[in-house]
C-alpha cells in the first residue's frame, strides 16, 4: 500500500474540509425508510379459540403502536389431528384457514385492516400470511 498522498488528493481533502455543505446522515436516512414497523406472531400449537383471542389482541396492540405489517405464522396444518375427527371441518379447523375467516367476519377488526395476503417464502409461505394495518 502506498503511504504517500498525492497533491491532488490533498487538495481534494482540503476542499472537502473547507466546504460547509452538510453530508446526509446514512444512519438517520435508513431509520426513516424503515419507519414502517413489522411484527410477527407464531400460532403453532394454539387451539382455535386461543388463536382467535391472541390475534385479536395482537392486531389491536399493533394498530395502537402504529405497526404497518404483521406476519402471522399458522403452519400448514400438516400435524393437525383434525383429519381424524369426522365432526370437524378439515379446512376450517386448521388455523391457516380459520384465522383469516375469523378476521373477515369481525367488522371491528376489519376496520383496522387494509389487506390480508399470503406470505412470501422467506416469511413462511403458505404456512403464514400478512396483515397490513391501516394508518392510525
mmCIF file of N, CA and C in Angstrom:
data_model
loop_
_atom_site.group_PDB
_atom_site.id
_atom_site.type_symbol
_atom_site.label_atom_id
_atom_site.label_comp_id
_atom_site.label_asym_id
_atom_site.label_seq_id
_atom_site.Cartn_x
_atom_site.Cartn_y
_atom_site.Cartn_z
ATOM 1 N N UNK A 1 0.831 -1.172 0.000
ATOM 2 C CA UNK A 1 0.000 0.000 0.000
ATOM 3 C C UNK A 1 0.881 1.242 0.000
ATOM 4 N N UNK A 2 0.517 2.203 -0.789
ATOM 5 C CA UNK A 2 1.292 3.427 -0.933
ATOM 6 C C UNK A 2 0.964 4.364 0.233
ATOM 7 N N UNK A 3 1.989 4.776 0.987
ATOM 8 C CA UNK A 3 1.770 5.637 2.151
ATOM 9 C C UNK A 3 1.856 7.127 1.806
ATOM 10 N N UNK A 4 2.237 7.454 0.570
ATOM 11 C CA UNK A 4 2.344 8.845 0.160
ATOM 12 C C UNK A 4 1.011 9.311 -0.424
ATOM 13 N N UNK A 5 0.610 10.514 -0.044
ATOM 14 C CA UNK A 5 -0.637 11.090 -0.544
ATOM 15 C C UNK A 5 -0.293 12.090 -1.628
ATOM 16 N N UNK A 6 -0.965 11.978 -2.754
ATOM 17 C CA UNK A 6 -0.673 12.873 -3.877
ATOM 18 C C UNK A 6 -1.162 14.287 -3.582
ATOM 19 N N UNK A 7 -0.602 15.230 -4.290
ATOM 20 C CA UNK A 7 -1.008 16.638 -4.123
ATOM 21 C C UNK A 7 -2.479 16.819 -4.516
ATOM 22 N N UNK A 8 -2.905 16.117 -5.518
ATOM 23 C CA UNK A 8 -4.309 16.197 -5.957
ATOM 24 C C UNK A 8 -5.242 15.730 -4.835
ATOM 25 N N UNK A 9 -4.900 14.605 -4.186
ATOM 26 C CA UNK A 9 -5.717 14.086 -3.088
ATOM 27 C C UNK A 9 -5.730 15.053 -1.906
ATOM 28 N N UNK A 10 -4.572 15.657 -1.600
ATOM 29 C CA UNK A 10 -4.505 16.630 -0.507
ATOM 30 C C UNK A 10 -5.422 17.822 -0.791
ATOM 31 N N UNK A 11 -5.371 18.292 -2.044
ATOM 32 C CA UNK A 11 -6.196 19.432 -2.439
ATOM 33 C C UNK A 11 -7.683 19.078 -2.330
ATOM 34 N N UNK A 12 -8.047 17.924 -2.796
ATOM 35 C CA UNK A 12 -9.442 17.469 -2.719
ATOM 36 C C UNK A 12 -9.894 17.375 -1.264
ATOM 37 N N UNK A 13 -9.032 16.868 -0.403
ATOM 38 C CA UNK A 13 -9.369 16.730 1.014
ATOM 39 C C UNK A 13 -9.537 18.112 1.674
ATOM 40 N N UNK A 14 -8.670 19.028 1.356
ATOM 41 C CA UNK A 14 -8.768 20.379 1.913
ATOM 42 C C UNK A 14 -10.048 21.075 1.449
ATOM 43 N N UNK A 15 -10.404 20.884 0.189
ATOM 44 C CA UNK A 15 -11.651 21.459 -0.339
ATOM 45 C C UNK A 15 -12.858 20.858 0.394
ATOM 46 N N UNK A 16 -12.793 19.593 0.625
ATOM 47 C CA UNK A 16 -13.872 18.903 1.336
ATOM 48 C C UNK A 16 -14.027 19.465 2.753
ATOM 49 N N UNK A 17 -12.917 19.647 3.460
ATOM 50 C CA UNK A 17 -12.963 20.146 4.829
ATOM 51 C C UNK A 17 -13.430 21.599 4.906
ATOM 52 N N UNK A 18 -13.083 22.391 3.910
ATOM 53 C CA UNK A 18 -13.454 23.808 3.934
ATOM 54 C C UNK A 18 -14.911 24.025 3.481
ATOM 55 N N UNK A 19 -15.500 23.069 2.853
ATOM 56 C CA UNK A 19 -16.880 23.182 2.367
ATOM 57 C C UNK A 19 -17.847 22.966 3.533
ATOM 58 N N UNK A 20 -18.805 23.897 3.733
ATOM 59 C CA UNK A 20 -19.741 23.716 4.845
ATOM 60 C C UNK A 20 -20.993 22.953 4.439
ATOM 61 N N UNK A 21 -21.015 22.410 3.272
ATOM 62 C CA UNK A 21 -22.183 21.628 2.858
ATOM 63 C C UNK A 21 -22.312 20.387 3.744
ATOM 64 N N UNK A 22 -23.525 20.149 4.225
ATOM 65 C CA UNK A 22 -23.745 19.012 5.116
ATOM 66 C C UNK A 22 -23.908 17.733 4.298
ATOM 67 N N UNK A 23 -23.283 16.711 4.792
ATOM 68 C CA UNK A 23 -23.435 15.401 4.175
ATOM 69 C C UNK A 23 -24.642 14.703 4.779
ATOM 70 N N UNK A 24 -25.355 13.904 3.987
ATOM 71 C CA UNK A 24 -26.507 13.186 4.549
ATOM 72 C C UNK A 24 -26.046 12.137 5.562
ATOM 73 N N UNK A 25 -26.791 12.016 6.629
ATOM 74 C CA UNK A 25 -26.509 11.019 7.656
ATOM 75 C C UNK A 25 -27.148 9.703 7.222
ATOM 76 N N UNK A 26 -26.326 8.769 6.774
ATOM 77 C CA UNK A 26 -26.845 7.499 6.257
ATOM 78 C C UNK A 26 -27.619 6.719 7.309
ATOM 79 N N UNK A 27 -27.157 6.742 8.542
ATOM 80 C CA UNK A 27 -27.844 6.006 9.610
ATOM 81 C C UNK A 27 -29.239 6.576 9.845
ATOM 82 N N UNK A 28 -29.351 7.869 9.897
ATOM 83 C CA UNK A 28 -30.635 8.513 10.112
ATOM 84 C C UNK A 28 -31.544 8.291 8.910
ATOM 85 N N UNK A 29 -30.986 8.332 7.719
ATOM 86 C CA UNK A 29 -31.747 8.118 6.492
ATOM 87 C C UNK A 29 -32.356 6.721 6.481
ATOM 88 N N UNK A 30 -31.593 5.719 6.857
ATOM 89 C CA UNK A 30 -32.090 4.343 6.890
ATOM 90 C C UNK A 30 -33.229 4.182 7.881
ATOM 91 N N UNK A 31 -33.126 4.848 9.030
ATOM 92 C CA UNK A 31 -34.179 4.697 10.029
ATOM 93 C C UNK A 31 -35.486 5.324 9.554
ATOM 94 N N UNK A 32 -35.391 6.380 8.739
ATOM 95 C CA UNK A 32 -36.610 6.974 8.195
ATOM 96 C C UNK A 32 -37.277 6.024 7.199
ATOM 97 N N UNK A 33 -36.500 5.327 6.414
ATOM 98 C CA UNK A 33 -37.047 4.372 5.452
ATOM 99 C C UNK A 33 -37.727 3.223 6.184
ATOM 100 N N UNK A 34 -37.119 2.776 7.274
ATOM 101 C CA UNK A 34 -37.635 1.629 7.997
ATOM 102 C C UNK A 34 -38.661 2.023 9.061
ATOM 103 N N UNK A 35 -39.304 3.169 8.868
ATOM 104 C CA UNK A 35 -40.269 3.618 9.860
ATOM 105 C C UNK A 35 -41.528 2.760 9.877
ATOM 106 N N UNK A 36 -41.746 1.993 8.830
ATOM 107 C CA UNK A 36 -42.884 1.088 8.801
ATOM 108 C C UNK A 36 -42.510 -0.157 9.605
ATOM 109 N N UNK A 37 -43.094 -0.267 10.764
ATOM 110 C CA UNK A 37 -42.749 -1.358 11.658
ATOM 111 C C UNK A 37 -43.392 -2.662 11.199
ATOM 112 N N UNK A 38 -42.719 -3.753 11.528
ATOM 113 C CA UNK A 38 -43.215 -5.093 11.215
ATOM 114 C C UNK A 38 -43.165 -5.910 12.495
ATOM 115 N N UNK A 39 -44.234 -6.638 12.768
ATOM 116 C CA UNK A 39 -44.266 -7.565 13.899
ATOM 117 C C UNK A 39 -44.697 -8.924 13.392
ATOM 118 N N UNK A 40 -44.283 -9.946 14.119
ATOM 119 C CA UNK A 40 -44.703 -11.288 13.727
ATOM 120 C C UNK A 40 -45.247 -12.049 14.924
ATOM 121 N N UNK A 41 -46.114 -13.006 14.621
ATOM 122 C CA UNK A 41 -46.777 -13.807 15.642
ATOM 123 C C UNK A 41 -46.831 -15.250 15.157
ATOM 124 N N UNK A 42 -46.405 -16.175 16.004
ATOM 125 C CA UNK A 42 -46.431 -17.603 15.671
ATOM 126 C C UNK A 42 -47.537 -18.270 16.482
ATOM 127 N N UNK A 43 -48.486 -18.882 15.790
ATOM 128 C CA UNK A 43 -49.635 -19.506 16.442
ATOM 129 C C UNK A 43 -49.553 -21.027 16.470
ATOM 130 N N UNK A 44 -48.386 -21.581 16.166
ATOM 131 C CA UNK A 44 -48.226 -23.040 16.206
ATOM 132 C C UNK A 44 -48.655 -23.587 17.567
ATOM 133 N N UNK A 45 -49.417 -24.657 17.549
ATOM 134 C CA UNK A 45 -49.797 -25.352 18.772
ATOM 135 C C UNK A 45 -50.949 -24.723 19.535
ATOM 136 N N UNK A 46 -51.513 -23.634 19.031
ATOM 137 C CA UNK A 46 -52.631 -22.986 19.713
ATOM 138 C C UNK A 46 -53.957 -23.589 19.257
ATOM 139 N N UNK A 47 -54.917 -23.621 20.166
ATOM 140 C CA UNK A 47 -56.261 -24.047 19.786
ATOM 141 C C UNK A 47 -56.901 -22.900 19.009
ATOM 142 N N UNK A 48 -58.020 -23.176 18.369
ATOM 143 C CA UNK A 48 -58.702 -22.162 17.579
ATOM 144 C C UNK A 48 -59.143 -20.989 18.457
ATOM 145 N N UNK A 49 -59.727 -21.270 19.594
ATOM 146 C CA UNK A 49 -60.171 -20.200 20.491
ATOM 147 C C UNK A 49 -58.998 -19.371 21.008
ATOM 148 N N UNK A 50 -57.918 -20.059 21.400
ATOM 149 C CA UNK A 50 -56.720 -19.347 21.868
ATOM 150 C C UNK A 50 -56.174 -18.444 20.765
ATOM 151 N N UNK A 51 -56.067 -19.002 19.573
ATOM 152 C CA UNK A 51 -55.504 -18.267 18.444
ATOM 153 C C UNK A 51 -56.351 -17.039 18.106
ATOM 154 N N UNK A 52 -57.668 -17.191 18.119
ATOM 155 C CA UNK A 52 -58.545 -16.062 17.812
ATOM 156 C C UNK A 52 -58.374 -14.941 18.829
ATOM 157 N N UNK A 53 -58.300 -15.283 20.098
ATOM 158 C CA UNK A 53 -58.137 -14.274 21.144
ATOM 159 C C UNK A 53 -56.764 -13.606 21.051
ATOM 160 N N UNK A 54 -55.736 -14.412 20.824
ATOM 161 C CA UNK A 54 -54.370 -13.886 20.727
ATOM 162 C C UNK A 54 -54.252 -12.930 19.545
ATOM 163 N N UNK A 55 -54.796 -13.336 18.396
ATOM 164 C CA UNK A 55 -54.638 -12.492 17.205
ATOM 165 C C UNK A 55 -55.457 -11.213 17.329
ATOM 166 N N UNK A 56 -56.604 -11.284 17.958
ATOM 167 C CA UNK A 56 -57.410 -10.072 18.151
ATOM 168 C C UNK A 56 -56.643 -9.058 19.002
ATOM 169 N N UNK A 57 -56.081 -9.505 20.108
ATOM 170 C CA UNK A 57 -55.291 -8.623 20.971
ATOM 171 C C UNK A 57 -54.043 -8.108 20.257
ATOM 172 N N UNK A 58 -53.407 -8.990 19.485
ATOM 173 C CA UNK A 58 -52.186 -8.648 18.758
ATOM 174 C C UNK A 58 -52.458 -7.546 17.724
ATOM 175 N N UNK A 59 -53.561 -7.663 17.004
ATOM 176 C CA UNK A 59 -53.906 -6.667 15.985
ATOM 177 C C UNK A 59 -54.212 -5.325 16.644
ATOM 178 N N UNK A 60 -54.999 -5.348 17.706
ATOM 179 C CA UNK A 60 -55.345 -4.095 18.393
ATOM 180 C C UNK A 60 -54.093 -3.392 18.937
ATOM 181 N N UNK A 61 -53.220 -4.144 19.583
ATOM 182 C CA UNK A 61 -51.993 -3.578 20.152
ATOM 183 C C UNK A 61 -51.085 -3.044 19.040
ATOM 184 N N UNK A 62 -50.951 -3.792 17.964
ATOM 185 C CA UNK A 62 -50.102 -3.368 16.847
ATOM 186 C C UNK A 62 -50.643 -2.100 16.194
ATOM 187 N N UNK A 63 -51.953 -2.019 16.058
ATOM 188 C CA UNK A 63 -52.577 -0.821 15.483
ATOM 189 C C UNK A 63 -52.294 0.386 16.372
ATOM 190 N N UNK A 64 -52.432 0.213 17.677
ATOM 191 C CA UNK A 64 -52.161 1.305 18.624
ATOM 192 C C UNK A 64 -50.694 1.737 18.559
ATOM 193 N N UNK A 65 -49.801 0.791 18.307
ATOM 194 C CA UNK A 65 -48.366 1.078 18.220
ATOM 195 C C UNK A 65 -47.939 1.533 16.828
ATOM 196 N N UNK A 66 -48.905 1.741 15.940
ATOM 197 C CA UNK A 66 -48.671 2.225 14.564
ATOM 198 C C UNK A 66 -47.796 1.283 13.751
ATOM 199 N N UNK A 67 -48.004 -0.012 13.932
ATOM 200 C CA UNK A 67 -47.293 -1.015 13.141
ATOM 201 C C UNK A 67 -48.021 -1.149 11.807
ATOM 202 N N UNK A 68 -47.270 -1.277 10.736
ATOM 203 C CA UNK A 68 -47.864 -1.330 9.396
ATOM 204 C C UNK A 68 -48.133 -2.760 8.919
ATOM 205 N N UNK A 69 -47.213 -3.661 9.221
ATOM 206 C CA UNK A 69 -47.288 -5.011 8.647
ATOM 207 C C UNK A 69 -47.137 -6.061 9.739
ATOM 208 N N UNK A 70 -48.032 -7.053 9.702
ATOM 209 C CA UNK A 70 -47.963 -8.173 10.637
ATOM 210 C C UNK A 70 -47.715 -9.449 9.850
ATOM 211 N N UNK A 71 -46.857 -10.296 10.377
ATOM 212 C CA UNK A 71 -46.633 -11.616 9.786
ATOM 213 C C UNK A 71 -47.210 -12.620 10.773
ATOM 214 N N UNK A 72 -48.230 -13.349 10.336
ATOM 215 C CA UNK A 72 -48.898 -14.321 11.183
ATOM 216 C C UNK A 72 -48.532 -15.715 10.691
ATOM 217 N N UNK A 73 -47.840 -16.483 11.529
ATOM 218 C CA UNK A 73 -47.423 -17.834 11.165
ATOM 219 C C UNK A 73 -48.413 -18.811 11.809
ATOM 220 N N UNK A 74 -49.091 -19.558 10.963
ATOM 221 C CA UNK A 74 -50.079 -20.527 11.457
ATOM 222 C C UNK A 74 -49.610 -21.960 11.246
ATOM 223 N N UNK A 75 -48.699 -22.158 10.341
ATOM 224 C CA UNK A 75 -48.325 -23.509 9.933
ATOM 225 C C UNK A 75 -49.279 -23.973 8.846
ATOM 226 N N UNK A 76 -48.984 -25.101 8.284
ATOM 227 C CA UNK A 76 -49.805 -25.632 7.191
ATOM 228 C C UNK A 76 -50.827 -26.650 7.667
ATOM 229 N N UNK A 77 -50.799 -26.964 8.936
ATOM 230 C CA UNK A 77 -51.755 -27.933 9.461
ATOM 231 C C UNK A 77 -51.377 -29.371 9.175
ATOM 232 N N UNK A 78 -50.126 -29.611 8.853
ATOM 233 C CA UNK A 78 -49.691 -30.967 8.499
ATOM 234 C C UNK A 78 -49.750 -31.926 9.689
ATOM 235 N N UNK A 79 -49.568 -31.399 10.889
ATOM 236 C CA UNK A 79 -49.554 -32.249 12.077
ATOM 237 C C UNK A 79 -50.847 -32.140 12.885
ATOM 238 N N UNK A 80 -51.855 -31.534 12.270
ATOM 239 C CA UNK A 80 -53.133 -31.358 12.945
ATOM 240 C C UNK A 80 -53.860 -32.689 13.051
ATOM 241 N N UNK A 81 -54.576 -32.880 14.143
ATOM 242 C CA UNK A 81 -55.346 -34.119 14.320
ATOM 243 C C UNK A 81 -56.783 -33.953 13.833
ATOM 244 N N UNK A 82 -57.087 -32.856 13.140
ATOM 245 C CA UNK A 82 -58.444 -32.611 12.651
ATOM 246 C C UNK A 82 -58.911 -33.656 11.646
ATOM 247 N N UNK A 83 -57.989 -34.215 10.889
ATOM 248 C CA UNK A 83 -58.374 -35.206 9.884
ATOM 249 C C UNK A 83 -58.954 -36.455 10.525
ATOM 250 N N UNK A 84 -58.601 -36.725 11.768
ATOM 251 C CA UNK A 84 -59.079 -37.918 12.466
ATOM 252 C C UNK A 84 -60.486 -37.728 13.022
ATOM 253 N N UNK A 85 -60.940 -36.481 13.169
ATOM 254 C CA UNK A 85 -62.247 -36.194 13.743
ATOM 255 C C UNK A 85 -63.254 -35.934 12.624
ATOM 256 N N UNK A 86 -64.246 -36.828 12.440
ATOM 257 C CA UNK A 86 -65.196 -36.654 11.337
ATOM 258 C C UNK A 86 -66.149 -35.473 11.548
ATOM 259 N N UNK A 87 -66.210 -34.927 12.752
ATOM 260 C CA UNK A 87 -67.125 -33.829 13.045
ATOM 261 C C UNK A 87 -66.488 -32.447 12.905
ATOM 262 N N UNK A 88 -65.218 -32.423 12.575
ATOM 263 C CA UNK A 88 -64.502 -31.160 12.417
ATOM 264 C C UNK A 88 -64.129 -30.984 10.949
ATOM 265 N N UNK A 89 -64.363 -29.794 10.426
ATOM 266 C CA UNK A 89 -64.006 -29.498 9.045
ATOM 267 C C UNK A 89 -62.498 -29.591 8.874
ATOM 268 N N UNK A 90 -62.089 -30.301 7.855
ATOM 269 C CA UNK A 90 -60.655 -30.480 7.599
ATOM 270 C C UNK A 90 -59.988 -29.145 7.276
ATOM 271 N N UNK A 91 -60.681 -28.272 6.554
ATOM 272 C CA UNK A 91 -60.100 -26.989 6.170
ATOM 273 C C UNK A 91 -60.364 -25.900 7.202
ATOM 274 N N UNK A 92 -61.588 -25.770 7.656
ATOM 275 C CA UNK A 92 -61.913 -24.657 8.542
ATOM 276 C C UNK A 92 -61.391 -24.838 9.958
ATOM 277 N N UNK A 93 -61.030 -26.044 10.346
ATOM 278 C CA UNK A 93 -60.472 -26.247 11.676
ATOM 279 C C UNK A 93 -59.011 -25.888 11.748
ATOM 280 N N UNK A 94 -58.336 -25.823 10.638
ATOM 281 C CA UNK A 94 -56.914 -25.515 10.602
ATOM 282 C C UNK A 94 -56.739 -23.999 10.703
ATOM 283 N N UNK A 95 -55.830 -23.567 11.542
ATOM 284 C CA UNK A 95 -55.617 -22.134 11.769
ATOM 285 C C UNK A 95 -55.341 -21.374 10.473
ATOM 286 N N UNK A 96 -54.678 -22.035 9.550
ATOM 287 C CA UNK A 96 -54.338 -21.409 8.275
ATOM 288 C C UNK A 96 -55.585 -20.850 7.589
ATOM 289 N N UNK A 97 -56.698 -21.547 7.697
ATOM 290 C CA UNK A 97 -57.937 -21.117 7.053
ATOM 291 C C UNK A 97 -58.855 -20.372 8.023
ATOM 292 N N UNK A 98 -58.866 -20.814 9.272
ATOM 293 C CA UNK A 98 -59.838 -20.257 10.212
ATOM 294 C C UNK A 98 -59.492 -18.853 10.693
ATOM 295 N N UNK A 99 -58.221 -18.536 10.841
ATOM 296 C CA UNK A 99 -57.849 -17.200 11.312
ATOM 297 C C UNK A 99 -58.274 -16.116 10.311
ATOM 298 N N UNK A 100 -57.926 -16.238 9.026
ATOM 299 C CA UNK A 100 -58.401 -15.217 8.079
ATOM 300 C C UNK A 100 -59.936 -15.145 8.034
ATOM 301 N N UNK A 101 -60.597 -16.286 8.158
ATOM 302 C CA UNK A 101 -62.057 -16.306 8.170
ATOM 303 C C UNK A 101 -62.600 -15.576 9.406
ATOM 304 N N UNK A 102 -61.979 -15.816 10.558
ATOM 305 C CA UNK A 102 -62.356 -15.131 11.798
ATOM 306 C C UNK A 102 -62.212 -13.618 11.627
ATOM 307 N N UNK A 103 -61.109 -13.184 11.028
ATOM 308 C CA UNK A 103 -60.864 -11.759 10.839
ATOM 309 C C UNK A 103 -61.876 -11.133 9.896
ATOM 310 N N UNK A 104 -62.157 -11.810 8.792
ATOM 311 C CA UNK A 104 -63.090 -11.266 7.795
ATOM 312 C C UNK A 104 -64.511 -11.158 8.346
ATOM 313 N N UNK A 105 -64.843 -11.982 9.325
ATOM 314 C CA UNK A 105 -66.173 -11.943 9.929
ATOM 315 C C UNK A 105 -66.251 -10.997 11.131
ATOM 316 N N UNK A 106 -65.156 -10.347 11.480
ATOM 317 C CA UNK A 106 -65.126 -9.421 12.594
ATOM 318 C C UNK A 106 -65.001 -8.002 12.035
ATOM 319 N N UNK A 107 -66.136 -7.308 11.940
ATOM 320 C CA UNK A 107 -66.172 -5.982 11.314
ATOM 321 C C UNK A 107 -65.277 -4.977 12.039
ATOM 322 N N UNK A 108 -65.212 -5.078 13.350
ATOM 323 C CA UNK A 108 -64.393 -4.139 14.126
ATOM 324 C C UNK A 108 -62.909 -4.291 13.778
ATOM 325 N N UNK A 109 -62.433 -5.542 13.705
ATOM 326 C CA UNK A 109 -61.032 -5.772 13.346
ATOM 327 C C UNK A 109 -60.761 -5.400 11.888
ATOM 328 N N UNK A 110 -61.707 -5.702 11.019
ATOM 329 C CA UNK A 110 -61.516 -5.370 9.604
ATOM 330 C C UNK A 110 -61.450 -3.855 9.393
ATOM 331 N N UNK A 111 -61.983 -3.089 10.338
ATOM 332 C CA UNK A 111 -61.852 -1.638 10.272
ATOM 333 C C UNK A 111 -60.423 -1.168 10.486
ATOM 334 N N UNK A 112 -59.594 -2.035 11.064
ATOM 335 C CA UNK A 112 -58.182 -1.705 11.300
ATOM 336 C C UNK A 112 -57.269 -2.265 10.211
ATOM 337 N N UNK A 113 -57.798 -3.183 9.404
ATOM 338 C CA UNK A 113 -57.003 -3.932 8.422
ATOM 339 C C UNK A 113 -57.254 -3.401 7.015
ATOM 340 N N UNK A 114 -56.166 -3.184 6.280
ATOM 341 C CA UNK A 114 -56.326 -2.762 4.886
ATOM 342 C C UNK A 114 -56.242 -3.941 3.923
ATOM 343 N N UNK A 115 -55.472 -4.988 4.288
ATOM 344 C CA UNK A 115 -55.308 -6.120 3.376
ATOM 345 C C UNK A 115 -54.782 -7.341 4.129
ATOM 346 N N UNK A 116 -55.192 -8.514 3.657
ATOM 347 C CA UNK A 116 -54.675 -9.791 4.151
ATOM 348 C C UNK A 116 -54.208 -10.566 2.924
ATOM 349 N N UNK A 117 -52.950 -11.047 2.970
ATOM 350 C CA UNK A 117 -52.438 -11.804 1.822
ATOM 351 C C UNK A 117 -51.474 -12.891 2.278
ATOM 352 N N UNK A 118 -51.246 -13.872 1.393
ATOM 353 C CA UNK A 118 -50.326 -14.961 1.719
ATOM 354 C C UNK A 118 -48.900 -14.432 1.807
ATOM 355 N N UNK A 119 -48.136 -14.980 2.729
ATOM 356 C CA UNK A 119 -46.758 -14.538 2.945
ATOM 357 C C UNK A 119 -45.826 -15.071 1.867
ATOM 358 N N UNK A 120 -44.706 -14.383 1.691
ATOM 359 C CA UNK A 120 -43.683 -14.859 0.768
ATOM 360 C C UNK A 120 -42.951 -16.039 1.416
ATOM 361 N N UNK A 121 -42.192 -16.753 0.633
ATOM 362 C CA UNK A 121 -41.485 -17.949 1.094
ATOM 363 C C UNK A 121 -40.607 -17.645 2.310
ATOM 364 N N UNK A 122 -39.872 -16.529 2.281
ATOM 365 C CA UNK A 122 -38.961 -16.227 3.388
ATOM 366 C C UNK A 122 -39.682 -15.908 4.703
ATOM 367 N N UNK A 123 -40.972 -15.582 4.627
ATOM 368 C CA UNK A 123 -41.742 -15.300 5.837
ATOM 369 C C UNK A 123 -42.680 -16.442 6.238
ATOM 370 N N UNK A 124 -42.608 -17.568 5.543
ATOM 371 C CA UNK A 124 -43.426 -18.720 5.935
ATOM 372 C C UNK A 124 -44.266 -19.303 4.819
ATOM 373 N N UNK A 125 -44.304 -18.643 3.664
ATOM 374 C CA UNK A 125 -45.028 -19.163 2.517
ATOM 375 C C UNK A 125 -46.489 -19.468 2.813
ATOM 376 N N UNK A 126 -46.939 -20.638 2.408
ATOM 377 C CA UNK A 126 -48.354 -20.985 2.574
ATOM 378 C C UNK A 126 -48.708 -21.307 4.021
ATOM 379 N N UNK A 127 -47.725 -21.335 4.916
ATOM 380 C CA UNK A 127 -47.988 -21.553 6.332
ATOM 381 C C UNK A 127 -48.048 -20.256 7.120
ATOM 382 N N UNK A 128 -48.138 -19.135 6.390
ATOM 383 C CA UNK A 128 -48.192 -17.827 7.041
ATOM 384 C C UNK A 128 -48.936 -16.856 6.133
ATOM 385 N N UNK A 129 -49.325 -15.733 6.699
ATOM 386 C CA UNK A 129 -49.944 -14.686 5.897
ATOM 387 C C UNK A 129 -49.619 -13.328 6.493
ATOM 388 N N UNK A 130 -49.808 -12.297 5.663
ATOM 389 C CA UNK A 130 -49.568 -10.932 6.082
ATOM 390 C C UNK A 130 -50.894 -10.261 6.413
ATOM 391 N N UNK A 131 -50.841 -9.379 7.384
ATOM 392 C CA UNK A 131 -51.948 -8.469 7.652
ATOM 393 C C UNK A 131 -51.361 -7.074 7.574
ATOM 394 N N UNK A 132 -51.900 -6.270 6.686
ATOM 395 C CA UNK A 132 -51.469 -4.891 6.565
ATOM 396 C C UNK A 132 -52.503 -4.016 7.268
ATOM 397 N N UNK A 133 -52.034 -3.246 8.237
ATOM 398 C CA UNK A 133 -52.927 -2.421 9.025
ATOM 399 C C UNK A 133 -53.052 -1.028 8.421
ATOM 400 N N UNK A 134 -54.223 -0.442 8.629
ATOM 401 C CA UNK A 134 -54.450 0.931 8.179
ATOM 402 C C UNK A 134 -53.656 1.879 9.065
ATOM 403 N N UNK A 135 -53.433 3.085 8.566
ATOM 404 C CA UNK A 135 -52.742 4.088 9.368
ATOM 405 C C UNK A 135 -53.690 4.604 10.425
ATOM 406 N N UNK A 136 -53.128 4.829 11.601
ATOM 407 C CA UNK A 136 -53.942 5.335 12.706
ATOM 408 C C UNK A 136 -54.176 6.812 12.545
#
